Amino acid sequence: MTERIFNFSAGPAVLPVPVLEEAQRDMVSLPGVGMSVMEISHRSKTFDEIIARTEASLRGLLKIPDNYHVLFLQGGASLQFSMVPMNFLPADGSADYVLTGSWGKKALKEAKKVGGVDVAATMVDGGFTRCPLRDEMSLNPHAAYVHFTSNETIEGVQWKREPAVGDVPLVCDSSSDILSRELDINKYALIYAGAQKNMGPSGVTLVILRDDLLQRIPENMPTMLDYRVHVENKSLYNTPNTWGIYIMSLVCKWLENQGGLAGMEELNDSKAQLLYDAIDATDFYRGHADMDCRSPMNVTFRLPSEELDKKFVSEATAQSLDGLKGHRSVGGVRASIYNAFPRKGVEALVAFMKDFERRNG
Ligand code: PMP
């Protein structure tokens, strides 16, 4: 098969075709280098330029202020579930976790192993369909930090603006909506995200953290888990994922050509609107998330029965609409339509939905 199908996978996910084409063209020999990016030293001038360019692009796209560090780590977003509390949760302190879905729960589980944690709010009742209102959160003004998940990939629930946490450092898992919209980085102490949805292949984790946080890190941290070490070594303490960082640099260039994050956000919103309009147009499809917390990245919905859910997914797959099965923990259908997902694919899904309802409704 050489034709590309529509890939609705939640991650690893669709990448921009121009990125894949450039990577393919330069795979065997980077221009002027004569080797692939996977074969050169991570300490070479060429790679230095690649990692510096990637960081500069990210700084430009996200308007990252100078007092924030940009790190390219490994271990996925999942390792950040442990690194965050190991670095920033003191033995005599506690951290607040706000739960709007399955990934937040996983982050909480790891933090509990490290120290004191409080659940400032959990939206588990009703099956994680929305974010809490301000007065539904009981935030501790002395917490070491507040952790939240900006976009819950499994449930398709997104915070439209950051929770108001006063002076307490705000930590965010932004794995499934990073680079999909503009952000005010100043509101955050630390943001982390696995690359494999909106930034590149799996194997790189982006961490953006404010400089003053480094003073809170205890001595005797395991070296690889110590943010200070990665800051001091500019993400080159050990061998990073050179290929992943290179692809990220190409994705950033592609994003710049889309009009940056403001342009991307507009495209994302209009793609998501198409799909949510199709869901709202009929009772046959029922959206999972409350309207004002719907994710433009992961669109989750159900049909009138589990049997129809299954039939929908299998017929869609046969029509080259791939990866629509909802996560095993919530069922139903999930259409992940990240930055690089083409509008044509959303149009194809909407047409399929109408036809499926006509035949089965
Ligand atoms: N957080 C969120 C919001 C995610 O969507 C995922 C992956 N789907 C993770 C964390 C875990 O990421 P990783 O597999 O990179 O550890």
XYZ file of C-alpha atoms and ligand atoms in Angstrom:
377
model
C 0.000 0.000 0.000
C 1.468 3.362 -0.968
C -1.628 5.580 -0.559
C -1.937 7.220 2.863
C -5.096 6.419 4.787
C -6.769 8.697 7.355
C -5.107 7.930 10.683
C -7.265 8.874 13.677
C -4.880 7.240 16.157
C -4.448 8.869 19.574
C -0.682 8.462 19.455
C 1.756 7.836 17.960
C -0.260 9.894 15.550
C -0.332 11.402 12.099
C 2.632 13.606 11.123
C 2.600 16.342 8.473
C 3.319 14.869 5.035
C 5.918 17.581 4.179
C 7.808 16.546 7.333
C 7.796 12.881 6.336
C 8.878 13.794 2.812
C 11.772 15.946 3.970
C 12.878 13.287 6.447
C 12.682 10.668 3.723
C 14.660 12.800 1.282
C 17.418 13.417 3.834
C 17.253 10.044 5.525
C 20.374 8.546 4.006
C 22.427 11.715 3.956
C 21.726 15.046 5.612
C 22.651 17.765 3.120
C 26.319 18.653 3.521
C 26.838 15.972 6.166
C 26.847 12.673 4.261
C 25.272 10.689 7.111
C 21.805 10.340 8.524
C 20.845 12.160 11.697
C 20.771 8.768 13.477
C 24.413 8.138 12.655
C 26.033 11.362 13.790
C 27.349 12.101 17.266
C 24.950 13.929 19.540
C 27.990 16.059 20.392
C 28.666 17.017 16.768
C 28.276 20.543 15.437
C 25.503 19.315 13.144
C 23.430 17.966 15.990
C 24.184 21.028 18.094
C 22.607 23.080 15.355
C 19.582 20.778 15.125
C 18.815 20.831 18.844
C 19.430 24.598 19.033
C 17.133 25.175 16.058
C 14.410 23.001 17.612
C 14.605 24.875 20.882
C 14.602 28.251 19.115
C 11.521 27.286 17.095
C 9.679 26.088 20.190
C 10.615 29.294 21.996
C 9.256 31.302 19.070
C 6.059 29.312 18.626
C 5.152 29.184 22.321
C 6.701 32.579 23.159
C 8.694 30.940 25.946
C 10.236 33.601 28.215
C 13.995 33.603 28.900
C 13.584 32.449 32.494
C 12.255 29.083 31.303
C 14.356 26.092 30.263
C 13.463 23.811 27.363
C 14.440 20.161 27.773
C 14.265 17.126 25.491
C 14.065 14.100 27.749
C 13.156 10.419 27.441
C 10.893 8.048 29.349
C 7.699 9.526 27.930
C 5.210 11.697 29.725
C 4.844 8.737 32.088
C 8.299 9.312 33.567
C 7.279 12.905 34.286
C 4.525 11.511 36.529
C 7.392 10.457 38.836
C 10.014 13.101 38.082
C 7.730 15.995 38.964
C 7.062 14.837 42.550
C 10.595 13.491 43.052
C 11.999 16.928 42.225
C 9.352 19.219 43.670
C 7.387 17.467 46.411
C 9.249 17.975 49.699
C 9.006 15.342 52.460
C 6.979 17.664 54.678
C 4.810 19.102 51.913
C 1.875 18.109 49.768
C 0.800 18.627 46.166
C -2.673 19.144 44.727
C -3.905 17.039 41.809
C -6.945 17.998 39.754
C -8.398 14.971 37.978
C -10.327 15.329 34.747
C -9.529 11.913 33.299
C -7.453 8.760 33.161
C -4.010 10.333 32.648
C -4.386 12.633 35.633
C -5.236 9.560 37.708
C -2.037 7.883 36.570
C -0.006 10.972 37.453
C -1.598 10.984 40.902
C -0.815 7.296 41.447
C 2.901 7.900 40.873
C 2.996 11.057 43.014
C 1.457 9.138 45.922
C 4.492 6.866 45.915
C 6.731 9.875 46.452
C 4.924 11.967 49.051
C 1.804 13.703 50.303
C -0.843 14.425 47.692
C -4.371 15.771 47.838
C -7.047 15.458 45.206
C -8.184 19.062 44.837
C -11.013 17.933 42.573
C -11.995 14.794 40.730
C -14.585 14.656 38.005
C -14.763 10.860 38.069
C -18.487 10.909 38.897
C -20.241 10.950 35.575
C -17.207 9.400 33.900
C -14.887 12.380 33.443
C -16.990 14.514 31.144
C -15.870 17.989 32.204
C -13.430 20.213 34.098
C -14.274 21.462 37.579
C -15.537 24.979 38.172
C -13.438 27.182 40.384
C -15.550 26.549 43.502
C -15.458 22.792 42.916
C -11.716 22.700 43.634
C -10.368 22.711 47.144
C -6.895 24.070 46.574
C -4.285 24.252 49.301
C -2.560 27.671 49.164
C 0.559 26.029 50.626
C 0.726 23.146 48.142
C 4.129 22.465 46.561
C 2.389 22.582 43.186
C -0.937 21.942 41.460
C -0.941 19.298 38.722
C -3.540 19.151 35.962
C -3.917 17.575 32.521
C -4.781 20.208 29.928
C -6.292 17.654 27.558
C -7.425 14.223 28.670
C -6.699 12.094 25.623
C -8.925 9.155 26.538
C -12.060 11.052 27.545
C -11.622 14.021 25.170
C -11.903 16.664 27.888
C -9.910 19.899 27.583
C -9.410 22.851 29.912
C -10.255 25.998 27.947
C -8.167 28.083 30.306
C -5.782 27.201 33.084
C -7.157 26.577 36.582
C -6.656 29.668 38.759
C -4.201 28.570 41.441
C -2.854 31.865 42.776
C 0.856 31.740 43.578
C 1.096 27.967 43.781
C 3.299 26.593 40.962
C 1.158 25.172 38.177
C 2.324 21.909 36.561
C 0.646 20.669 33.402
C 0.635 17.455 31.403
C 0.019 18.859 27.945
C 0.854 15.694 26.002
C -2.181 15.719 23.753
C -2.675 19.417 23.048
C 0.795 20.985 23.165
C 1.387 23.247 20.144
C -2.305 23.084 19.181
C -3.099 26.574 20.499
C -1.449 29.625 21.990
C -0.466 29.417 25.655
C 0.647 31.952 28.205
C 3.723 30.134 29.496
C 4.046 32.658 32.345
C 1.100 30.978 34.047
C 3.014 27.717 34.358
C 5.886 26.491 36.498
C 6.377 23.377 34.403
C 4.754 21.886 31.287
C 5.558 18.450 29.955
C 4.426 16.563 26.882
C 5.334 13.395 25.037
C 6.154 14.232 21.424
C 4.140 11.528 19.714
C 0.883 13.389 19.146
C 1.584 16.931 18.001
C 5.368 17.190 17.816
C 7.040 14.144 16.329
C 7.716 10.473 16.979
C 7.580 8.789 20.377
C 10.754 8.764 22.437
C 11.153 12.475 23.179
C 9.463 14.320 26.018
C 9.412 18.084 25.954
C 9.739 19.751 29.365
C 9.458 23.512 29.794
C 10.287 24.654 33.300
C 10.815 27.914 35.126
C 14.349 28.540 36.333
C 13.543 29.341 39.969
C 12.088 25.857 40.437
C 15.547 24.333 40.189
C 16.375 25.594 43.677
C 13.701 23.329 45.134
C 15.272 20.111 43.900
C 16.715 17.989 46.706
C 20.343 16.842 46.690
C 21.120 13.207 45.892
C 18.510 12.817 43.210
C 19.273 9.956 40.809
C 21.229 11.772 38.105
C 18.947 10.997 35.175
C 15.865 12.057 37.149
C 17.292 15.414 38.221
C 16.016 18.333 36.099
C 19.084 20.337 37.160
C 21.383 17.859 35.430
C 19.446 18.119 32.174
C 19.390 21.919 32.362
C 23.136 22.107 33.052
C 23.868 19.715 30.191
C 21.343 21.220 27.759
C 19.573 17.848 27.403
C 22.873 16.189 26.449
C 23.870 14.517 29.719
C 23.376 11.214 27.940
C 22.504 10.356 24.357
C 19.149 11.931 23.498
C 16.731 10.736 20.822
C 18.532 12.491 17.978
C 16.055 11.334 15.340
C 13.063 12.434 17.402
C 14.501 15.887 18.029
C 15.314 16.256 14.331
C 11.716 15.393 13.381
C 10.505 17.902 15.984
C 12.574 20.583 14.264
C 10.813 19.791 10.981
C 7.378 19.798 12.655
C 8.142 23.220 14.142
C 9.114 24.534 10.714
C 5.832 23.164 9.340
C 3.925 24.860 12.174
C 5.618 28.179 11.421
C 4.333 27.795 7.857
C 0.776 27.239 9.150
C 0.789 30.706 10.717
C 2.228 29.598 14.052
C 0.018 28.520 16.916
C -2.665 31.149 16.282
C -3.073 29.855 12.729
C -2.971 26.252 13.913
C -5.594 26.901 16.579
C -7.969 28.349 14.003
C -7.526 25.346 11.731
C -7.957 22.935 14.652
C -11.113 24.646 15.891
C -12.727 24.625 12.503
C -11.857 20.929 11.955
C -13.266 19.985 15.372
C -16.399 22.075 14.797
C -17.191 20.075 11.667
C -17.155 16.872 13.667
C -18.985 18.158 16.737
C -21.669 19.660 14.472
C -22.179 16.219 12.945
C -22.511 14.695 16.429
C -24.948 17.368 17.595
C -27.082 17.155 14.463
C -28.646 13.859 15.577
C -29.475 11.760 18.644
C -27.846 8.762 17.006
C -24.393 10.045 18.042
C -23.831 11.227 21.617
C -20.733 13.206 22.547
C -18.941 12.119 25.733
C -17.625 15.459 27.013
C -19.751 18.421 28.095
C -19.942 21.058 25.369
C -17.751 23.645 27.058
C -14.961 21.139 27.812
C -14.860 19.353 24.475
C -11.430 18.629 23.130
C -10.542 19.789 19.630
C -7.878 17.048 19.594
C -9.710 13.900 20.721
C -13.377 13.784 19.783
C -15.176 11.077 21.785
C -18.680 9.837 21.123
C -20.979 6.839 21.288
C -23.644 5.220 19.166
C -26.915 3.820 20.543
C -25.343 0.446 21.457
C -21.953 -1.184 21.904
C -22.773 -3.408 18.980
C -23.222 -0.362 16.743
C -19.998 1.169 18.130
C -18.149 -1.937 16.982
C -19.858 -2.069 13.608
C -19.110 1.630 13.052
C -15.418 1.199 13.800
C -15.017 -1.895 11.690
C -16.825 -0.443 8.662
C -14.912 2.821 8.998
C -11.612 0.917 9.082
C -12.593 -0.876 5.879
C -13.045 2.573 4.298
C -9.516 3.683 5.300
C -10.699 5.661 8.354
C -8.287 4.036 10.779
C -7.811 4.122 14.558
C -11.330 5.175 15.597
C -11.890 2.641 18.364
C -12.372 4.364 21.719
C -9.886 3.552 24.481
C -10.683 0.180 26.088
C -11.493 1.908 29.391
C -14.324 4.066 28.000
C -15.409 2.329 24.781
C -17.299 4.115 22.030
C -15.508 5.980 19.272
C -12.566 8.359 19.507
C -11.409 10.451 16.573
C -8.025 11.997 17.311
C -7.551 14.927 14.974
C -4.253 16.488 15.989
C -2.535 19.386 14.218
C -1.356 17.296 11.273
C -4.665 15.510 10.718
C -6.036 16.723 7.367
C -9.402 18.473 7.152
C -10.272 16.147 4.274
C -10.138 13.241 6.715
C -12.640 14.934 9.016
C -14.907 15.563 6.024
C -14.612 11.900 5.065
C -15.543 10.820 8.604
C -18.561 13.160 8.692
C -19.777 11.759 5.356
C -19.296 8.218 6.689
C -21.220 9.088 9.886
C -24.194 10.357 7.884
C -24.206 7.299 5.678
C -23.837 4.922 8.633
C -26.750 6.515 10.433
C -28.906 6.327 7.309
C -28.230 2.594 7.094
C -28.419 1.800 10.817
C -30.419 4.560 12.483
N -0.447 11.968 29.415
C -1.344 12.053 28.413
C -2.356 13.161 28.444
C -1.311 11.130 27.375
O -2.195 11.206 26.382
C -0.334 10.110 27.378
C -0.197 9.102 26.259
N -1.303 8.804 25.547
C 0.560 10.048 28.464
C 0.484 11.000 29.443
C 1.608 8.984 28.540
O 2.568 9.271 27.613
P 3.819 8.338 27.293
O 3.291 7.143 26.593
O 4.672 9.226 26.442
O 4.461 7.995 28.577
